[in-house]
Amino acid sequence: MTAEAIIERDVIVPAVTDASRTPFSWSAAIAGTLAAMAVAFIIMALGSGIGLSFASPYGSGPSATSLTVAAAVWLVMAQTMGFATGGYLAGRLRSPAYDWVIGETTFRDAAQGFIVWALGAVAMAAFVGLIGYLAASAATQAAAGAATGVGVAAHNEPASTPAAATDYFVDLLFRPGPAPTTASTPRPSDTVGLAAAGAQPGLNAETRAEVTRILVRSIGQGRLDDNDRGYLAQVVSARTGLPPDEAQRRVAEVETKAREAVKEAADKTAKAGAYFSFWTFMSLLFGATAATLGGILGGQLRDAEGRLA
């Protein structure tokens, strides 16, 4: 003998004219998304004002690390409050008249709030992608400007140009050492060598541009070729009056400093990218949870007021 279990569920059969209606409301979802982004923007603007009031270029205020952590936490709070508001409005504005199946109202209110978060996340991703594209274009132009440092050197552009960092190491190569004060008390030779003050001839634009290209290529390759190292030592010795061994030492030290500067910049960029990814994930996670719970809350209050009416 087989036992049959019959599960009964209350099902509302829609009328023929209402069969094309859907329980999901795009207008409510879009309105909730706009509200969420507006609220989040207001809160982030307030946080920016508070952060700038505490920041100080003289080191008397909070450290950069403290401000960064506070800004990240504030971003999570702004996303949470914004999407909670958007999800609540979307759930409150959605009509449950076409849910058909009793008991699905809560789920569909939650889905309405979640879609608000999804639309907001897509909009923010598009905005961040646009900013990233513009930043990548600027970085490409900066790299091209640094690699072709001829124009920068020839026209004596200010230090804010893309090749300013490379120009510093070129200046370091051809920097003359201090002259001894007296013949009886000579100054000890430092690690980059000494040259008599005023003995350095002028460095023309062509030579400076050539040295800049060599340094940029060595930074890109991670090492300086032996031929380039020997040539730079000759140029440094001729321009500064340093002995060949001192010129070789200066070239090696400048190469090391340039490599360390690039490595430090790359490490900072990697850490900043990791922090940005982590806090973006946290803000999106809290925003999705807040939007879903907001949609449920909005639907419950909507139905409660409907029953009281």
Tab-separated table of C-alpha atoms in Angstrom:
chain	number	residue	atom	x	y	z
A	1	MET	CA	0.000	0.000	0.000
A	2	THR	CA	1.378	3.353	-0.951
A	3	ALA	CA	0.775	6.475	1.047
A	4	GLU	CA	0.152	9.700	-0.773
A	5	ALA	CA	0.794	13.081	0.826
A	6	ILE	CA	-1.077	16.060	-0.457
A	7	ILE	CA	0.452	19.467	0.233
A	8	GLU	CA	-1.962	22.293	-0.018
A	9	ARG	CA	-0.903	25.844	-0.803
A	10	ASP	CA	-3.095	28.819	-1.264
A	11	VAL	CA	-2.766	29.821	-4.888
A	12	ILE	CA	-4.420	32.839	-6.370
A	13	VAL	CA	-5.306	32.296	-9.998
A	14	PRO	CA	-4.851	35.543	-11.880
A	15	ALA	CA	-7.452	36.850	-14.188
A	16	VAL	CA	-6.810	36.697	-17.889
A	17	THR	CA	-6.382	40.436	-18.111
A	18	ASP	CA	-3.759	40.398	-15.300
A	19	ALA	CA	-1.695	37.474	-16.581
A	20	SER	CA	0.907	39.769	-18.093
A	21	ARG	CA	1.491	41.676	-14.860
A	22	THR	CA	4.600	40.932	-12.802
A	23	PRO	CA	5.133	41.265	-9.047
A	24	PHE	CA	8.433	43.041	-9.702
A	25	SER	CA	8.376	46.816	-10.125
A	26	TRP	CA	11.155	48.338	-12.196
A	27	SER	CA	9.980	51.860	-11.435
A	28	ALA	CA	10.257	51.204	-7.684
A	29	ALA	CA	13.697	49.618	-8.143
A	30	ILE	CA	15.033	52.559	-10.159
A	31	ALA	CA	13.588	55.044	-7.697
A	32	GLY	CA	15.195	53.130	-4.825
A	33	THR	CA	18.544	53.073	-6.631
A	34	LEU	CA	18.495	56.832	-7.184
A	35	ALA	CA	17.572	57.383	-3.547
A	36	ALA	CA	20.341	55.042	-2.382
A	37	MET	CA	22.997	56.803	-4.449
A	38	ALA	CA	21.799	60.225	-3.305
A	39	VAL	CA	21.873	59.284	0.385
A	40	ALA	CA	25.284	57.636	0.030
A	41	PHE	CA	26.637	60.711	-1.756
A	42	ILE	CA	25.390	63.033	0.994
A	43	ILE	CA	26.973	60.903	3.723
A	44	MET	CA	30.279	60.619	1.837
A	45	ALA	CA	30.306	64.400	1.301
A	46	LEU	CA	29.832	64.883	5.032
A	47	GLY	CA	32.647	62.428	5.762
A	48	SER	CA	34.950	64.239	3.323
A	49	GLY	CA	34.316	67.517	5.101
A	50	ILE	CA	35.006	66.009	8.512
A	51	GLY	CA	38.172	64.288	7.274
A	52	LEU	CA	39.540	67.430	5.636
A	53	SER	CA	38.914	69.404	8.820
A	54	PHE	CA	41.129	66.976	10.765
A	55	ALA	CA	43.823	66.577	8.091
A	56	SER	CA	46.887	68.771	8.392
A	57	PRO	CA	49.887	69.086	6.065
A	58	TYR	CA	52.135	69.887	9.040
A	59	GLY	CA	51.729	66.539	10.799
A	60	SER	CA	49.782	67.882	13.779
A	61	GLY	CA	46.596	65.992	12.889
A	62	PRO	CA	45.862	62.256	12.574
A	63	SER	CA	48.227	60.139	10.531
A	64	ALA	CA	47.531	59.222	6.921
A	65	THR	CA	46.900	55.606	7.939
A	66	SER	CA	44.307	56.630	10.524
A	67	LEU	CA	42.532	58.879	8.044
A	68	THR	CA	42.539	56.127	5.423
A	69	VAL	CA	40.997	53.587	7.795
A	70	ALA	CA	38.412	56.118	8.976
A	71	ALA	CA	37.531	56.951	5.378
A	72	ALA	CA	37.110	53.264	4.535
A	73	VAL	CA	34.841	52.663	7.529
A	74	TRP	CA	32.850	55.763	6.634
A	75	LEU	CA	32.470	54.460	3.069
A	76	VAL	CA	31.037	51.186	4.380
A	77	MET	CA	28.623	53.126	6.585
A	78	ALA	CA	27.565	55.373	3.703
A	79	GLN	CA	26.911	52.396	1.428
A	80	THR	CA	24.962	50.616	4.172
A	81	MET	CA	22.742	53.578	4.995
A	82	GLY	CA	22.236	54.511	1.359
A	83	PHE	CA	21.199	51.051	0.177
A	84	ALA	CA	19.099	50.479	3.278
A	85	THR	CA	17.149	53.593	2.337
A	86	GLY	CA	16.873	52.562	-1.304
A	87	GLY	CA	15.780	49.014	-0.476
A	88	TYR	CA	13.187	50.278	1.998
A	89	LEU	CA	11.675	52.667	-0.546
A	90	ALA	CA	11.608	50.025	-3.264
A	91	GLY	CA	9.918	47.490	-0.989
A	92	ARG	CA	7.456	50.057	0.280
A	93	LEU	CA	6.537	51.233	-3.232
A	94	ARG	CA	6.137	47.731	-4.699
A	95	SER	CA	2.572	46.510	-5.036
A	96	PRO	CA	1.954	42.939	-3.748
A	97	ALA	CA	-1.308	42.666	-5.666
A	98	TYR	CA	0.272	40.393	-8.286
A	99	ASP	CA	2.253	38.023	-6.054
A	100	TRP	CA	-0.296	35.255	-6.817
A	101	VAL	CA	1.269	32.800	-4.326
A	102	ILE	CA	0.617	33.630	-0.674
A	103	GLY	CA	3.862	33.521	1.351
A	104	GLU	CA	6.061	34.814	-1.467
A	105	THR	CA	5.567	38.451	-0.543
A	106	THR	CA	8.523	38.584	1.864
A	107	PHE	CA	10.868	36.962	-0.626
A	108	ARG	CA	9.815	39.291	-3.417
A	109	ASP	CA	10.200	42.332	-1.205
A	110	ALA	CA	13.725	41.134	-0.404
A	111	ALA	CA	14.401	40.562	-4.103
A	112	GLN	CA	13.156	44.067	-4.861
A	113	GLY	CA	15.661	45.504	-2.383
A	114	PHE	CA	18.455	43.294	-3.724
A	115	ILE	CA	17.838	44.522	-7.278
A	116	VAL	CA	18.195	48.068	-5.988
A	117	TRP	CA	21.673	47.138	-4.751
A	118	ALA	CA	22.504	45.379	-8.028
A	119	LEU	CA	21.558	48.415	-10.111
A	120	GLY	CA	23.583	50.673	-7.826
A	121	ALA	CA	26.603	48.338	-7.942
A	122	VAL	CA	26.514	48.244	-11.753
A	123	ALA	CA	26.281	52.039	-11.913
A	124	MET	CA	29.224	52.427	-9.513
A	125	ALA	CA	31.251	49.826	-11.418
A	126	ALA	CA	30.679	51.733	-14.646
A	127	PHE	CA	31.782	54.960	-12.955
A	128	VAL	CA	34.884	53.361	-11.437
A	129	GLY	CA	35.699	51.748	-14.790
A	130	LEU	CA	35.517	55.133	-16.483
A	131	ILE	CA	37.786	56.669	-13.859
A	132	GLY	CA	40.202	53.738	-14.222
A	133	TYR	CA	40.278	54.155	-17.985
A	134	LEU	CA	41.068	57.846	-17.650
A	135	ALA	CA	43.759	57.084	-15.060
A	136	ALA	CA	45.299	54.417	-17.305
A	137	SER	CA	45.350	56.865	-20.202
A	138	ALA	CA	47.058	59.448	-18.022
A	139	ALA	CA	49.599	56.857	-16.833
A	140	THR	CA	50.331	55.853	-20.424
A	141	GLN	CA	50.917	59.462	-21.380
A	142	ALA	CA	53.152	59.912	-18.336
A	143	ALA	CA	55.207	56.852	-19.260
A	144	ALA	CA	55.546	58.084	-22.822
A	145	GLY	CA	56.619	61.479	-21.558
A	146	ALA	CA	59.216	59.933	-19.262
A	147	ALA	CA	60.552	57.694	-22.027
A	148	THR	CA	60.886	60.596	-24.422
A	149	GLY	CA	62.427	62.966	-21.912
A	150	VAL	CA	64.083	64.901	-24.729
A	151	GLY	CA	61.362	67.492	-24.911
A	152	VAL	CA	61.307	67.923	-21.176
A	153	ALA	CA	65.012	68.497	-20.945
A	154	ALA	CA	65.252	70.659	-24.047
A	155	HIS	CA	62.462	73.044	-23.127
A	156	ASN	CA	63.208	73.256	-19.392
A	157	GLU	CA	59.670	72.412	-18.304
A	158	PRO	CA	58.787	72.642	-14.591
A	159	ALA	CA	59.265	69.792	-12.127
A	160	SER	CA	55.605	68.756	-12.357
A	161	THR	CA	56.161	67.176	-15.781
A	162	PRO	CA	56.002	63.356	-16.166
A	163	ALA	CA	59.799	62.983	-16.337
A	164	ALA	CA	60.435	64.932	-13.133
A	165	ALA	CA	61.316	61.796	-11.144
A	166	THR	CA	63.845	60.681	-13.767
A	167	ASP	CA	65.285	64.183	-13.952
A	168	TYR	CA	66.122	63.964	-10.256
A	169	PHE	CA	68.340	60.932	-10.802
A	170	VAL	CA	69.976	62.608	-13.803
A	171	ASP	CA	70.759	65.595	-11.584
A	172	LEU	CA	72.120	63.198	-8.976
A	173	LEU	CA	74.487	61.707	-11.538
A	174	PHE	CA	75.998	65.045	-12.505
A	175	ARG	CA	75.932	66.685	-9.085
A	176	PRO	CA	79.379	68.051	-8.149
A	177	GLY	CA	80.728	67.250	-4.722
A	178	PRO	CA	81.716	69.980	-2.251
A	179	ALA	CA	85.229	71.312	-2.564
A	180	PRO	CA	87.689	70.909	0.345
A	181	THR	CA	87.733	73.908	2.647
A	182	THR	CA	91.543	74.059	2.995
A	183	ALA	CA	94.469	72.101	1.709
A	184	SER	CA	95.486	71.034	5.224
A	185	THR	CA	92.027	69.808	6.241
A	186	PRO	CA	90.519	68.064	3.229
A	187	ARG	CA	86.988	66.764	3.513
A	188	PRO	CA	86.637	62.992	3.491
A	189	SER	CA	85.350	61.517	0.266
A	190	ASP	CA	81.747	60.380	0.507
A	191	THR	CA	80.176	57.491	-1.395
A	192	VAL	CA	79.469	59.469	-4.545
A	193	GLY	CA	82.891	61.079	-4.915
A	194	LEU	CA	84.006	64.670	-4.908
A	195	ALA	CA	84.628	67.163	-7.637
A	196	ALA	CA	85.994	70.639	-7.369
A	197	ALA	CA	83.332	73.284	-7.155
A	198	GLY	CA	82.950	75.199	-10.399
A	199	ALA	CA	84.833	72.543	-12.398
A	200	GLN	CA	81.682	71.031	-13.895
A	201	PRO	CA	80.973	72.066	-17.513
A	202	GLY	CA	77.413	72.723	-18.655
A	203	LEU	CA	75.250	69.760	-19.568
A	204	ASN	CA	73.583	70.256	-22.929
A	205	ALA	CA	70.049	69.143	-23.669
A	206	GLU	CA	71.071	66.301	-26.011
A	207	THR	CA	73.337	64.645	-23.461
A	208	ARG	CA	70.772	65.030	-20.717
A	209	ALA	CA	68.059	63.528	-22.891
A	210	GLU	CA	70.301	60.597	-23.787
A	211	VAL	CA	71.109	59.893	-20.139
A	212	THR	CA	67.403	60.134	-19.293
A	213	ARG	CA	66.531	57.541	-21.939
A	214	ILE	CA	69.204	55.207	-20.610
A	215	LEU	CA	67.887	55.502	-17.058
A	216	VAL	CA	64.283	54.979	-18.130
A	217	ARG	CA	65.250	51.876	-20.098
A	218	SER	CA	67.271	50.485	-17.199
A	219	ILE	CA	64.356	51.015	-14.803
A	220	GLY	CA	62.020	49.236	-17.190
A	221	GLN	CA	64.412	46.289	-17.619
A	222	GLY	CA	65.310	46.100	-13.937
A	223	ARG	CA	69.050	46.431	-14.566
A	224	LEU	CA	71.578	48.617	-16.336
A	225	ASP	CA	73.504	47.073	-19.198
A	226	ASP	CA	77.271	46.933	-18.827
A	227	ASN	CA	77.789	49.020	-21.965
A	228	ASP	CA	75.350	51.662	-20.728
A	229	ARG	CA	76.982	51.640	-17.289
A	230	GLY	CA	80.414	52.181	-18.801
A	231	TYR	CA	79.148	54.957	-21.051
A	232	LEU	CA	77.403	56.739	-18.175
A	233	ALA	CA	80.578	56.490	-16.101
A	234	GLN	CA	82.542	58.117	-18.902
A	235	VAL	CA	80.016	60.944	-19.261
A	236	VAL	CA	79.883	61.507	-15.490
A	237	SER	CA	83.674	61.528	-15.248
A	238	ALA	CA	83.976	63.992	-18.129
A	239	ARG	CA	81.281	66.313	-16.789
A	240	THR	CA	82.155	66.269	-13.098
A	241	GLY	CA	85.903	65.686	-13.154
A	242	LEU	CA	85.585	62.577	-10.972
A	243	PRO	CA	88.086	59.750	-11.356
A	244	PRO	CA	86.752	56.785	-13.383
A	245	ASP	CA	86.366	54.558	-10.330
A	246	GLU	CA	84.428	57.271	-8.478
A	247	ALA	CA	82.243	57.806	-11.557
A	248	GLN	CA	81.522	54.053	-11.697
A	249	ARG	CA	80.580	54.136	-8.023
A	250	ARG	CA	78.238	57.081	-8.541
A	251	VAL	CA	76.486	55.399	-11.479
A	252	ALA	CA	76.014	52.214	-9.432
A	253	GLU	CA	74.578	54.163	-6.491
A	254	VAL	CA	72.186	56.151	-8.654
A	255	GLU	CA	71.065	52.940	-10.340
A	256	THR	CA	70.388	51.365	-6.947
A	257	LYS	CA	68.457	54.402	-5.715
A	258	ALA	CA	66.346	54.520	-8.863
A	259	ARG	CA	65.532	50.807	-8.611
A	260	GLU	CA	64.606	51.156	-4.934
A	261	ALA	CA	62.392	54.151	-5.690
A	262	VAL	CA	60.534	52.209	-8.387
A	263	LYS	CA	60.167	49.191	-6.101
A	264	GLU	CA	58.833	51.337	-3.271
A	265	ALA	CA	56.322	52.975	-5.589
A	266	ALA	CA	55.207	49.577	-6.900
A	267	ASP	CA	54.791	48.234	-3.345
A	268	LYS	CA	52.708	51.232	-2.343
A	269	THR	CA	50.541	50.825	-5.430
A	270	ALA	CA	50.007	47.132	-4.736
A	271	LYS	CA	49.067	47.777	-1.102
A	272	ALA	CA	46.717	50.570	-2.081
A	273	GLY	CA	45.055	48.288	-4.631
A	274	ALA	CA	44.657	45.514	-2.062
A	275	TYR	CA	43.128	47.867	0.514
A	276	PHE	CA	40.831	49.342	-2.109
A	277	SER	CA	39.612	45.906	-3.201
A	278	PHE	CA	39.006	44.746	0.377
A	279	TRP	CA	37.059	47.806	1.465
A	280	THR	CA	35.114	47.837	-1.802
A	281	PHE	CA	34.075	44.254	-1.097
A	282	MET	CA	33.045	45.142	2.453
A	283	SER	CA	31.014	48.153	1.340
A	284	LEU	CA	29.239	46.141	-1.357
A	285	LEU	CA	28.547	43.266	1.040
A	286	PHE	CA	27.060	45.530	3.691
A	287	GLY	CA	25.169	47.443	1.024
A	288	ALA	CA	23.597	44.263	-0.383
A	289	THR	CA	22.571	43.075	3.083
A	290	ALA	CA	21.129	46.474	3.995
A	291	ALA	CA	19.192	46.751	0.725
A	292	THR	CA	17.690	43.267	1.140
A	293	LEU	CA	16.679	43.838	4.756
A	294	GLY	CA	15.384	47.294	3.861
A	295	GLY	CA	13.159	45.806	1.176
A	296	ILE	CA	11.741	43.293	3.675
A	297	LEU	CA	11.114	46.026	6.252
A	298	GLY	CA	9.445	48.275	3.686
A	299	GLY	CA	7.169	45.462	2.562
A	300	GLN	CA	6.183	44.564	6.113
A	301	LEU	CA	5.282	48.161	6.977
A	302	ARG	CA	3.392	48.484	3.701
A	303	ASP	CA	1.302	45.375	4.438
A	304	ALA	CA	0.780	46.403	8.080
A	305	GLU	CA	-0.615	49.780	7.107
A	306	GLY	CA	-2.742	48.093	4.444
A	307	ARG	CA	-4.308	45.785	7.020
A	308	LEU	CA	-4.971	48.708	9.372
A	309	ALA	CA	-6.663	50.577	6.575
